[in-house]
Short mmCIF file of C-alpha atoms and ligand atoms in Angstrom, two decimals:
data_model
loop_
_atom_site.label_atom_id
_atom_site.label_comp_id
_atom_site.label_asym_id
_atom_site.label_seq_id
_atom_site.Cartn_x
_atom_site.Cartn_y
_atom_site.Cartn_z
CA MET A 706 37.68 9.12 -15.62
CA THR A 707 34.88 10.97 -13.86
CA ALA A 708 33.61 9.60 -10.58
CA VAL A 709 29.83 9.26 -10.61
CA LEU A 710 29.49 7.90 -7.09
CA GLU A 711 31.87 8.33 -4.23
CA LEU A 712 31.59 7.08 -0.66
CA ARG A 713 33.84 8.44 2.06
CA GLY A 714 33.92 6.77 5.45
CA VAL A 715 30.24 5.84 5.42
CA THR A 716 28.99 4.30 8.67
CA LYS A 717 25.55 2.99 9.51
CA SER A 718 24.14 1.33 12.62
CA TYR A 719 20.85 -0.33 13.41
CA GLY A 720 20.44 0.14 17.13
CA ASP A 721 23.81 -0.67 18.66
CA ARG A 722 24.82 -2.96 15.82
CA GLN A 723 27.13 -1.18 13.39
CA VAL A 724 26.52 -2.65 9.95
CA LEU A 725 28.79 -0.34 7.94
CA LYS A 726 32.00 0.69 9.69
CA GLY A 727 33.52 3.15 7.26
CA ILE A 728 33.06 2.38 3.59
CA ASP A 729 35.20 4.10 0.96
CA LEU A 730 34.22 3.47 -2.63
CA THR A 731 34.50 5.21 -5.98
CA VAL A 732 32.45 4.26 -9.01
CA ASN A 733 33.61 5.82 -12.25
CA GLU A 734 31.44 6.59 -15.20
CA HIS A 735 30.58 3.54 -17.37
CA ASN A 736 32.06 1.25 -14.76
CA ALA A 737 30.42 -1.60 -12.88
CA VAL A 738 31.43 -2.35 -9.31
CA ALA A 739 30.37 -5.68 -7.84
CA LEU A 740 29.73 -5.98 -4.11
CA ILE A 741 30.23 -9.47 -2.78
CA GLY A 742 30.06 -10.71 0.78
CA ALA A 743 28.27 -13.11 3.09
CA SER A 744 24.60 -12.78 3.87
CA GLY A 745 24.19 -9.99 6.42
CA SER A 746 27.46 -8.30 5.50
CA GLY A 747 25.59 -5.09 4.60
CA LYS A 748 25.35 -5.12 0.79
CA SER A 749 21.69 -4.13 0.73
CA THR A 750 22.22 -1.58 3.46
CA LEU A 751 25.02 0.02 1.48
CA LEU A 752 22.87 0.32 -1.66
CA ARG A 753 19.95 1.71 0.36
CA CYS A 754 22.26 4.30 1.91
CA ILE A 755 23.45 5.40 -1.53
CA ASP A 756 19.83 5.80 -2.67
CA LEU A 757 19.13 7.74 0.55
CA LEU A 758 16.50 5.25 1.66
CA GLU A 759 18.49 5.01 4.90
CA ASP A 760 20.14 7.86 6.78
CA ILE A 761 23.82 7.26 7.29
CA ASP A 762 25.45 8.02 10.64
CA ASP A 763 28.74 9.42 9.43
CA GLY A 764 30.74 10.01 6.27
CA ASP A 765 29.65 11.35 2.89
CA VAL A 766 28.09 10.03 -0.28
CA LEU A 767 28.77 12.07 -3.42
CA LEU A 768 26.91 11.97 -6.70
CA ASP A 769 28.73 13.73 -9.52
CA GLY A 770 30.87 15.52 -6.97
CA GLU A 771 27.94 16.79 -4.90
CA VAL A 772 27.58 15.67 -1.28
CA ILE A 773 24.10 14.15 -1.32
CA THR A 774 24.04 13.06 2.31
CA ASP A 775 24.09 16.69 3.45
CA PRO A 776 20.92 17.49 5.43
CA SER A 777 20.20 20.43 3.12
CA VAL A 778 19.90 18.12 0.10
CA ASP A 779 16.41 16.91 -0.77
CA PRO A 780 16.64 13.11 -0.99
CA ILE A 781 13.69 12.96 -3.41
CA LYS A 782 15.65 14.93 -6.03
CA ILE A 783 18.62 12.59 -5.61
CA ARG A 784 16.54 9.43 -5.92
CA ARG A 785 15.21 10.78 -9.20
CA ARG A 786 18.78 10.69 -10.52
CA LEU A 787 19.46 7.11 -9.41
CA GLY A 788 17.86 3.76 -10.15
CA LEU A 789 17.51 0.95 -7.61
CA VAL A 790 16.42 -2.60 -8.33
CA PHE A 791 15.41 -4.81 -5.43
CA GLN A 792 16.05 -8.45 -4.77
CA ALA A 793 12.29 -9.15 -4.51
CA PHE A 794 11.31 -7.09 -7.61
CA ASN A 795 8.79 -4.99 -5.62
CA LEU A 796 6.64 -4.27 -8.65
CA PHE A 797 3.41 -2.43 -7.89
CA PRO A 798 0.68 -5.10 -8.05
CA ASN A 799 -2.09 -2.52 -8.49
CA MET A 800 -0.69 -1.32 -11.81
CA THR A 801 -0.09 -2.84 -15.21
CA ILE A 802 3.46 -3.44 -16.39
CA ALA A 803 3.40 -0.28 -18.52
CA GLU A 804 2.04 1.77 -15.62
CA ASN A 805 4.75 0.40 -13.33
CA VAL A 806 7.38 1.64 -15.75
CA ALA A 807 5.67 4.97 -16.41
CA LEU A 808 4.96 5.87 -12.77
CA GLY A 809 8.30 7.53 -12.08
CA PRO A 810 8.41 9.55 -15.31
CA ARG A 811 4.79 10.66 -14.86
CA ARG A 812 4.70 11.50 -11.18
CA ALA A 813 8.30 12.29 -10.33
CA HIS A 814 9.33 13.90 -13.60
CA ARG A 815 5.89 15.24 -14.55
CA GLU A 816 5.95 13.85 -18.06
CA PRO A 817 2.59 13.82 -19.84
CA LYS A 818 0.80 10.48 -19.53
CA ASP A 819 0.92 9.61 -23.24
CA GLU A 820 4.59 10.37 -23.54
CA ALA A 821 5.51 8.38 -20.43
CA LEU A 822 3.46 5.38 -21.55
CA ALA A 823 4.85 5.51 -25.08
CA ARG A 824 8.37 5.48 -23.71
CA ALA A 825 7.47 2.66 -21.33
CA HIS A 826 6.28 0.60 -24.30
CA GLU A 827 9.45 1.39 -26.19
CA LEU A 828 11.68 0.36 -23.27
CA LEU A 829 9.69 -2.80 -22.58
CA GLU A 830 10.01 -3.77 -26.21
CA ARG A 831 13.75 -3.19 -26.11
CA PHE A 832 14.02 -5.64 -23.22
CA GLY A 833 11.90 -8.31 -24.86
CA LEU A 834 8.71 -7.64 -22.92
CA GLU A 835 6.49 -6.50 -25.76
CA GLY A 836 2.92 -7.72 -25.55
CA ARG A 837 2.97 -7.76 -21.74
CA GLU A 838 2.35 -4.03 -21.24
CA ARG A 839 -1.26 -4.44 -20.14
CA ASP A 840 -0.66 -7.45 -17.91
CA TYR A 841 -0.50 -7.16 -14.16
CA PRO A 842 2.78 -8.23 -12.52
CA ASP A 843 1.39 -11.47 -11.08
CA ARG A 844 0.85 -12.78 -14.61
CA LEU A 845 4.58 -12.71 -15.34
CA SER A 846 7.34 -15.15 -14.48
CA GLY A 847 9.92 -14.13 -11.89
CA GLY A 848 12.50 -13.44 -14.57
CA GLN A 849 10.10 -11.26 -16.51
CA GLN A 850 9.09 -9.41 -13.35
CA GLN A 851 12.70 -8.67 -12.52
CA ARG A 852 13.32 -7.44 -16.07
CA VAL A 853 10.33 -5.13 -15.69
CA ALA A 854 11.81 -3.90 -12.41
CA ILE A 855 15.06 -3.11 -14.21
CA VAL A 856 13.17 -1.32 -16.99
CA ARG A 857 11.25 0.63 -14.34
CA ALA A 858 14.51 1.78 -12.79
CA LEU A 859 15.84 2.77 -16.23
CA ALA A 860 12.73 4.70 -17.22
CA THR A 861 13.90 7.84 -15.43
CA ASN A 862 17.29 7.81 -17.21
CA PRO A 863 19.32 7.30 -14.03
CA ARG A 864 22.89 8.45 -13.75
CA ALA A 865 23.76 5.15 -12.09
CA LEU A 866 21.93 1.90 -11.47
CA LEU A 867 22.05 0.10 -8.11
CA LEU A 868 21.25 -3.61 -8.36
CA ASP A 869 20.61 -5.57 -5.18
CA GLU A 870 21.01 -9.31 -5.75
CA VAL A 871 18.56 -9.14 -8.59
CA THR A 872 18.75 -12.85 -9.37
CA SER A 873 18.77 -14.44 -5.94
CA ALA A 874 14.97 -14.72 -5.73
CA LEU A 875 14.78 -16.41 -9.13
CA ASP A 876 14.59 -20.03 -10.14
CA PRO A 877 17.95 -21.06 -11.65
CA GLU A 878 16.57 -21.36 -15.17
CA LEU A 879 15.40 -17.72 -15.05
CA VAL A 880 18.68 -16.22 -13.85
CA GLY A 881 20.25 -16.11 -17.31
CA GLU A 882 17.72 -13.82 -18.94
CA VAL A 883 18.12 -11.22 -16.19
CA LEU A 884 21.91 -11.35 -16.24
CA ALA A 885 21.81 -10.93 -20.03
CA VAL A 886 19.93 -7.66 -19.57
CA ILE A 887 22.56 -6.37 -17.17
CA ARG A 888 25.36 -7.37 -19.54
CA ASP A 889 23.63 -5.34 -22.26
CA LEU A 890 23.38 -2.34 -19.96
CA LYS A 891 27.06 -2.62 -19.16
CA ARG A 892 27.88 -2.73 -22.85
CA ASP A 893 25.79 0.42 -23.36
CA GLY A 894 27.90 2.16 -20.74
CA MET A 895 25.60 2.24 -17.73
CA THR A 896 27.33 3.01 -14.44
CA MET A 897 26.38 0.31 -11.95
CA VAL A 898 26.84 -0.96 -8.41
CA ILE A 899 25.89 -4.63 -8.32
CA ALA A 900 25.43 -6.64 -5.15
CA THR A 901 25.61 -10.25 -6.23
CA HIS A 902 26.27 -13.86 -5.32
CA GLU A 903 26.88 -14.81 -8.98
CA MET A 904 30.66 -14.96 -9.20
CA ALA A 905 30.84 -15.92 -12.86
CA PHE A 906 28.64 -13.00 -13.68
CA ALA A 907 30.69 -10.63 -11.50
CA ARG A 908 33.81 -11.69 -13.37
CA ASP A 909 32.01 -11.02 -16.61
CA VAL A 910 30.71 -7.52 -16.08
CA ALA A 911 32.49 -5.99 -13.08
CA ASP A 912 35.44 -3.64 -13.54
CA GLU A 913 36.05 -3.88 -9.83
CA VAL A 914 34.99 -6.36 -7.16
CA CYS A 915 34.68 -5.34 -3.51
CA PHE A 916 34.48 -7.92 -0.76
CA LEU A 917 32.37 -6.68 2.14
CA HIS A 918 33.29 -8.20 5.48
CA GLU A 919 32.32 -7.10 8.98
CA GLY A 920 31.23 -3.67 7.86
CA LEU A 921 34.32 -2.88 5.82
CA ILE A 922 35.54 -3.48 2.30
CA ALA A 923 38.09 -6.10 3.29
CA GLU A 924 39.55 -6.51 -0.18
CA ARG A 925 39.06 -4.96 -3.57
CA GLY A 926 40.57 -5.31 -7.00
CA SER A 927 39.83 -6.36 -10.54
CA ALA A 928 37.34 -9.18 -10.84
CA GLU A 929 40.06 -11.47 -12.17
CA GLN A 930 42.37 -10.78 -9.26
CA ILE A 931 39.80 -11.02 -6.44
CA LEU A 932 38.12 -14.12 -7.76
CA THR A 933 41.17 -16.11 -8.78
CA ASP A 934 43.86 -14.80 -6.47
CA PRO A 935 42.36 -13.36 -3.28
CA GLN A 936 44.94 -12.15 -0.75
CA ARG A 937 42.98 -11.99 2.49
CA PRO A 938 42.07 -15.18 4.35
CA GLU A 939 38.46 -13.95 4.87
CA THR A 940 38.08 -13.50 1.12
CA GLN A 941 39.59 -16.92 0.45
CA ARG A 942 37.24 -18.53 2.95
CA PHE A 943 34.19 -16.75 1.51
CA LEU A 944 35.04 -17.67 -2.06
CA ARG A 945 35.82 -21.26 -1.18
CA ARG A 946 32.44 -21.58 0.48
CA ILE A 947 30.55 -19.97 -2.37
CA LEU A 948 32.41 -21.88 -5.06
CA GLU A 949 31.33 -25.12 -3.50
CA THR A 950 27.84 -24.29 -4.74
CA GLN A 951 28.74 -22.49 -7.96
CA ARG A 952 31.18 -23.15 -10.78
CA LEU A 953 33.34 -20.43 -12.19
CA MET B 1485 -43.62 -24.50 17.38
CA ILE B 1486 -44.30 -20.82 16.80
CA VAL B 1487 -47.46 -21.53 14.88
CA THR B 1488 -48.84 -23.87 17.55
CA SER B 1489 -47.94 -21.61 20.49
CA PRO B 1490 -50.93 -20.31 22.50
CA GLY B 1491 -50.30 -16.68 21.62
CA TRP B 1492 -49.83 -17.22 17.87
CA THR B 1493 -53.28 -16.13 16.74
CA SER B 1494 -53.03 -12.77 18.43
CA VAL B 1495 -49.42 -12.25 17.35
CA ARG B 1496 -50.34 -13.12 13.81
CA GLU B 1497 -53.16 -10.63 13.96
CA SER B 1498 -51.02 -7.80 15.35
CA PHE B 1499 -47.75 -8.40 13.47
CA PHE B 1500 -48.67 -10.21 10.28
CA SER B 1501 -51.95 -8.72 9.25
CA TRP B 1502 -52.14 -8.60 5.48
CA TYR B 1503 -54.73 -5.85 5.71
CA TRP B 1504 -52.53 -3.54 7.78
CA PHE B 1505 -49.48 -4.45 5.75
CA ARG B 1506 -51.10 -3.19 2.58
CA HIS B 1507 -52.51 -0.23 4.45
CA SER B 1508 -49.16 1.04 5.76
CA PHE B 1509 -46.64 -0.30 3.26
CA SER B 1510 -46.60 2.74 0.97
CA ASP B 1511 -46.13 5.09 3.98
CA VAL B 1512 -43.23 3.04 5.29
CA LEU B 1513 -41.72 2.64 1.84
CA SER B 1514 -41.69 6.35 1.13
CA ALA B 1515 -40.14 6.98 4.57
CA PHE B 1516 -37.59 4.29 3.76
CA TRP B 1517 -36.34 6.35 0.84
CA LEU B 1518 -35.05 8.79 3.43
CA ASP B 1519 -33.09 5.93 5.02
CA VAL B 1520 -31.60 5.00 1.68
CA LYS B 1521 -30.70 8.57 0.79
CA MET B 1522 -29.20 9.21 4.23
CA PHE B 1523 -27.27 5.98 4.05
CA LEU B 1524 -25.78 6.79 0.66
CA ILE B 1525 -24.83 10.34 1.62
CA LEU B 1526 -23.43 9.38 5.03
CA GLU B 1527 -21.49 6.44 3.64
CA ALA B 1528 -19.86 8.60 1.00
CA ILE B 1529 -18.82 11.13 3.64
CA VAL B 1530 -17.58 8.40 5.98
CA LEU B 1531 -15.43 6.81 3.25
CA VAL B 1532 -13.65 10.08 2.47
CA PHE B 1533 -13.43 11.49 5.98
CA ALA B 1534 -12.18 8.23 7.51
CA LEU B 1535 -9.46 7.96 4.87
CA LEU B 1536 -8.29 11.47 5.74
CA VAL B 1537 -8.22 10.55 9.44
CA ALA B 1538 -6.26 7.37 8.67
CA LEU B 1539 -3.74 9.30 6.55
CA CYS B 1540 -3.31 11.86 9.35
CA ARG B 1541 -2.65 9.09 11.85
CA ASN B 1542 -0.12 7.50 9.51
CA SER B 1543 1.68 10.72 8.62
CA ARG B 1544 5.38 10.87 9.43
CA ALA B 1545 6.32 14.51 8.99
CA PRO B 1546 7.11 16.22 12.33
CA ALA B 1547 5.15 19.29 11.18
CA LEU B 1548 2.00 17.18 11.08
CA PHE B 1549 2.31 16.12 14.72
CA PRO B 1550 -0.73 18.17 15.87
CA LEU B 1551 -2.88 16.60 13.16
CA ARG B 1552 -1.66 13.16 14.14
CA LEU B 1553 -2.55 13.87 17.77
CA VAL B 1554 -6.04 15.15 16.92
CA ALA B 1555 -6.71 12.15 14.69
CA THR B 1556 -5.57 9.72 17.40
CA VAL B 1557 -7.65 11.35 20.14
CA TYR B 1558 -10.64 11.47 17.81
CA THR B 1559 -10.57 7.77 16.91
CA ASP B 1560 -10.01 6.70 20.51
CA LEU B 1561 -12.80 8.91 21.81
CA PHE B 1562 -15.47 8.25 19.23
CA ARG B 1563 -14.94 4.52 19.15
CA GLY B 1564 -15.47 4.52 22.91
CA ILE B 1565 -18.92 6.14 22.88
CA PRO B 1566 -22.01 4.14 21.90
CA THR B 1567 -23.46 5.44 18.62
CA ILE B 1568 -26.91 5.95 20.12
CA LEU B 1569 -25.46 8.09 22.90
CA LEU B 1570 -23.64 10.25 20.34
CA ILE B 1571 -26.88 10.78 18.48
CA PHE B 1572 -28.56 11.86 21.71
CA LEU B 1573 -25.72 14.21 22.57
CA PHE B 1574 -25.65 15.79 19.12
CA GLY B 1575 -29.39 15.84 18.51
CA PHE B 1576 -30.43 17.26 21.86
CA GLY B 1577 -27.24 18.81 23.20
CA ILE B 1578 -26.22 21.00 20.27
CA PRO B 1579 -29.61 22.69 19.72
CA GLY B 1580 -29.74 23.20 23.49
CA LEU B 1581 -26.58 25.28 23.31
CA ALA B 1582 -28.37 27.61 20.89
CA ILE B 1583 -25.16 28.76 19.19
CA LYS B 1584 -25.84 31.01 16.23
CA GLY B 1585 -25.01 29.55 12.85
CA VAL B 1586 -24.91 25.96 14.08
CA PRO B 1587 -27.64 23.91 12.38
CA THR B 1588 -30.44 22.52 14.52
CA ASP B 1589 -31.92 20.18 11.90
CA PRO B 1590 -32.02 16.73 13.53
CA LEU B 1591 -31.21 15.18 10.15
CA VAL B 1592 -27.95 17.13 9.98
CA LEU B 1593 -27.02 16.69 13.64
CA GLY B 1594 -27.92 13.02 13.77
CA GLY B 1595 -26.15 12.51 10.44
CA ALA B 1596 -23.04 14.20 11.81
CA ALA B 1597 -23.13 11.94 14.87
CA LEU B 1598 -23.35 8.85 12.66
CA VAL B 1599 -20.53 10.08 10.42
CA LEU B 1600 -18.24 10.79 13.37
CA SER B 1601 -19.04 7.50 15.04
CA TYR B 1602 -18.59 5.37 11.93
CA SER B 1603 -15.56 7.24 10.62
CA ALA B 1604 -13.67 6.41 13.80
CA TYR B 1605 -14.14 2.71 13.06
CA VAL B 1606 -13.61 2.95 9.32
CA ALA B 1607 -10.41 5.00 9.84
CA GLU B 1608 -9.00 2.10 11.84
CA VAL B 1609 -9.98 -0.32 9.09
CA TYR B 1610 -8.15 1.83 6.55
CA ARG B 1611 -5.17 2.11 8.86
CA ALA B 1612 -4.90 -1.64 9.24
CA GLY B 1613 -5.05 -1.88 5.44
CA ILE B 1614 -2.31 0.71 5.00
CA ASP B 1615 -0.12 -1.05 7.57
CA SER B 1616 -0.61 -4.37 5.79
CA VAL B 1617 0.98 -3.07 2.59
CA HIS B 1618 4.61 -4.05 2.86
CA THR B 1619 7.13 -1.23 3.44
CA ALA B 1620 9.02 -2.58 0.42
CA GLN B 1621 6.26 -1.08 -1.72
CA THR B 1622 6.92 2.35 -0.25
CA ALA B 1623 10.66 1.88 -0.74
CA ALA B 1624 10.09 0.96 -4.40
CA ALA B 1625 7.90 4.02 -4.91
CA LEU B 1626 10.50 6.29 -3.30
CA ALA B 1627 13.21 4.68 -5.41
CA VAL B 1628 11.50 5.75 -8.65
CA GLY B 1629 11.50 9.31 -7.31
CA LEU B 1630 8.09 9.70 -5.74
CA THR B 1631 7.51 11.77 -2.61
CA ARG B 1632 6.07 10.06 0.48
CA GLY B 1633 2.70 11.60 -0.29
CA GLN B 1634 2.76 10.32 -3.87
CA ALA B 1635 3.88 6.88 -2.70
CA MET B 1636 0.83 6.79 -0.42
CA ARG B 1637 -1.51 8.03 -3.10
CA TYR B 1638 -0.45 5.94 -6.06
CA VAL B 1639 0.99 2.81 -4.47
CA VAL B 1640 0.00 2.19 -0.85
CA VAL B 1641 -3.58 3.47 -0.56
CA PRO B 1642 -4.89 1.75 -3.72
CA GLN B 1643 -3.55 -1.58 -2.44
CA ALA B 1644 -4.79 -0.92 1.09
CA VAL B 1645 -8.31 -0.03 -0.05
CA ARG B 1646 -8.57 -3.18 -2.11
CA ARG B 1647 -7.65 -5.24 0.92
CA VAL B 1648 -10.19 -3.64 3.25
CA VAL B 1649 -13.24 -3.78 1.00
CA PRO B 1650 -14.77 -6.75 2.88
CA PRO B 1651 -14.51 -5.18 6.37
CA LEU B 1652 -15.72 -1.88 4.89
CA LEU B 1653 -18.81 -3.58 3.50
CA ASN B 1654 -19.49 -4.96 6.97
CA ASP B 1655 -19.51 -1.44 8.32
CA PHE B 1656 -21.76 -0.38 5.41
CA ILE B 1657 -24.35 -2.91 6.50
CA SER B 1658 -24.41 -1.71 10.07
CA LEU B 1659 -24.55 1.93 9.02
CA GLN B 1660 -27.49 1.13 6.78
CA LYS B 1661 -29.31 -0.26 9.82
CA ASP B 1662 -28.18 2.44 12.22
CA VAL B 1663 -29.76 5.18 10.13
CA ALA B 1664 -32.92 4.02 11.94
CA LEU B 1665 -31.41 5.43 15.14
CA LEU B 1666 -32.17 8.90 13.77
CA SER B 1667 -35.79 8.15 14.66
CA ILE B 1668 -34.99 8.98 18.28
CA LEU B 1669 -34.51 12.57 17.17
CA GLY B 1670 -37.94 12.58 15.54
CA VAL B 1671 -36.65 12.12 11.99
CA ILE B 1672 -39.46 10.38 10.12
CA GLU B 1673 -37.56 7.55 8.50
CA ALA B 1674 -38.92 4.05 7.99
CA LEU B 1675 -38.82 2.90 11.61
CA ARG B 1676 -40.37 6.11 12.94
CA GLN B 1677 -43.08 6.01 10.26
CA ALA B 1678 -43.82 2.42 11.14
CA GLU B 1679 -44.12 3.35 14.82
CA ILE B 1680 -46.51 6.16 13.94
CA ASP B 1681 -48.69 3.81 11.91
CA GLN B 1682 -48.49 1.27 14.69
CA GLY B 1683 -49.74 3.81 17.22
CA LEU B 1684 -52.57 5.00 14.97
CA ASN B 1685 -53.88 1.57 14.16
CA PHE B 1686 -52.99 -0.39 17.30
CA ASN B 1687 -51.35 -2.93 14.99
CA SER B 1688 -47.63 -3.75 14.71
CA THR B 1689 -47.57 -5.00 11.14
CA PRO B 1690 -45.92 -1.75 9.90
CA LEU B 1691 -42.85 -2.69 11.96
CA VAL B 1692 -42.61 -5.94 10.04
CA ALA B 1693 -42.96 -3.99 6.81
CA ALA B 1694 -40.03 -1.80 7.86
CA ALA B 1695 -37.98 -4.86 8.79
CA LEU B 1696 -38.65 -6.34 5.38
CA LEU B 1697 -37.41 -3.21 3.66
CA TYR B 1698 -34.19 -3.23 5.68
CA ILE B 1699 -33.65 -6.85 4.78
CA CYS B 1700 -34.18 -6.04 1.10
CA VAL B 1701 -31.08 -3.84 1.27
CA THR B 1702 -28.84 -5.59 3.78
CA VAL B 1703 -29.17 -9.13 2.44
CA PRO B 1704 -27.94 -8.27 -1.08
CA LEU B 1705 -25.11 -6.29 0.51
CA ALA B 1706 -24.20 -9.32 2.61
CA ARG B 1707 -24.15 -11.53 -0.50
CA VAL B 1708 -21.85 -9.09 -2.29
CA LEU B 1709 -19.64 -9.19 0.77
CA ASP B 1710 -19.48 -13.01 0.79
CA HIS B 1711 -18.60 -12.99 -2.86
CA MET B 1712 -15.79 -10.51 -2.37
CA GLN B 1713 -14.39 -12.33 0.63
CA ALA B 1714 -14.33 -15.58 -1.30
CA ARG B 1715 -12.53 -13.86 -4.14
CA ALA B 1716 -10.02 -12.26 -1.80
CA ARG B 1717 -9.32 -15.68 -0.26
CA ARG B 1718 -8.76 -17.23 -3.67
CA ARG B 1719 -6.41 -14.43 -4.65
CA GLN B 1720 -4.53 -14.76 -1.37
CA GLN B 1721 -4.03 -18.46 -2.03
CA ALA B 1722 -2.91 -17.75 -5.57
CA VAL B 1723 -0.22 -15.44 -4.22
CA MET B 1724 0.96 -17.95 -1.63
CA VAL B 1725 1.57 -20.68 -4.19
N1 ATP C 2562 15.89 -2.19 9.04
C1 ATP C 2562 16.80 -2.89 9.77
N2 ATP C 2562 16.73 -2.88 11.12
C2 ATP C 2562 17.64 -3.56 11.85
N3 ATP C 2562 18.63 -4.28 11.34
C3 ATP C 2562 18.75 -4.35 10.00
C4 ATP C 2562 17.83 -3.66 9.15
N4 ATP C 2562 18.19 -3.90 7.87
C5 ATP C 2562 19.26 -4.69 7.93
N5 ATP C 2562 19.60 -4.97 9.19
C6 ATP C 2562 20.76 -5.78 9.63
O1 ATP C 2562 21.89 -5.27 8.99
C7 ATP C 2562 22.75 -6.32 8.60
C8 ATP C 2562 23.08 -6.18 7.13
O2 ATP C 2562 21.91 -6.45 6.39
P1 ATP C 2562 21.88 -6.38 4.80
O3 ATP C 2562 20.49 -6.69 4.40
O4 ATP C 2562 22.43 -5.10 4.36
O5 ATP C 2562 22.84 -7.56 4.41
P2 ATP C 2562 23.12 -8.19 2.96
O6 ATP C 2562 24.59 -8.21 2.78
O7 ATP C 2562 22.30 -7.50 1.96
O8 ATP C 2562 22.61 -9.67 3.17
P3 ATP C 2562 21.90 -10.64 2.10
O9 ATP C 2562 22.98 -11.23 1.27
O10 ATP C 2562 21.26 -11.67 2.97
O11 ATP C 2562 20.93 -9.82 1.35
C9 ATP C 2562 22.05 -7.61 8.96
O12 ATP C 2562 22.61 -8.11 10.12
C10 ATP C 2562 20.63 -7.21 9.17
O13 ATP C 2562 20.06 -8.01 10.16
MG1 MG C 2563 20.66 -8.04 0.75
#
């Protein structure tokens, strides 16, 4: 097993509030790790730190064995090797769907326009979005927008995909189509870190589930073990609360 | 009320004389072309220069600190000085210095004064537009591998510009009118030409002719502006739903 991502003692504060208090995490190739935890527990922060959108205070993040949080490393080059999908889609409203997908390949990877657009069309078709290439994002449903956002993150062939609660801004009837896409990606061997509130989904795709609590990974294990037989009282309390609103 | 006022007959004679209108209209119209040309050239320069100033003020890189400082001082200073005073200072002050190589053409100096004055305002309009684009858009652009500069260029600025079109058009309209201020430097544009005709003929109708010409440009601009604002409002509501 090769480790694609590795976090060693990562800490991060906003002002005098320490959000991450020393996170250790390894994500192996073709594996999916689910991050669960209460709102405000730092799931988004952790993903943003991995994508170098936030500077960490202490510790290391490694991508394919290379310390990417070293000051000498250019974060732009690292972000080009990772994909991040946001909770609120964050599509570019001034561009068509195809242009959204082709922006990274064209501008970051300097692919010729025609090539980038052709590949964007291909990818969009693969994810059931054919015919929408020339539409602007506001013409699409939330589920379609989020699928475009996933395609956009995939367009640069990332080494790993970071997914930040990609279904929590969606109407319930649109959640399924987005989760189906992620299941497909998992089947195709994509390495992923998935922050999620969808426990049934986590059990389905995650090789490992990590419970984030008060800035630390309080408990981790296989999805089956964490979700059905949690050891720590915090984990039990969290799952009990969340299962009141969801069914496994 | 106006028509029945005691002075109406003489005002009508000196401001609304059909004879003098026809007599001076072609003079004023050809001078007005200079206004239109100046307006178009100056506006184009203002749009580009102000965007550069706004981008300097919004830059983050520590190396660009001097630029950021210059841009900030510039906008503060030039927004604080009345446009007409700037035109005086440039038009009479700079030739007075008699520096070699510096142009003395009042059209150039007055034009520069207008550009600097308006760009300070327009830069702030741009900046407000840039600030109004959510930081999540920048984060998304960075996440697909763009540099900060590329994120600005392809994602933030296009959205910002679209949002500030209505306030920009407002500034267009006042610039269009303020070109007339160049007359104080002796530039023979529509207002100056009208004043000359007025002095020659002891009749003020040419001023009315000039006013009419200004209206012919500013009113359509104002209608375009209304239309765009209405559209922006509709779009805003569509997004809120
Ligand atoms: N830019 C910021 N400045 C200050 N505090 C922040 C910032 N971003 C996040 N925080 C704080 O950090 C903590 C963790 O936030 P984060 O968004 O990572 O939580 P989360 O687990 O993703 O929550 P949710 O499930 O609601 O998305 C919160 O208390 C939040 O208020
Ligand atoms: Mg979050």
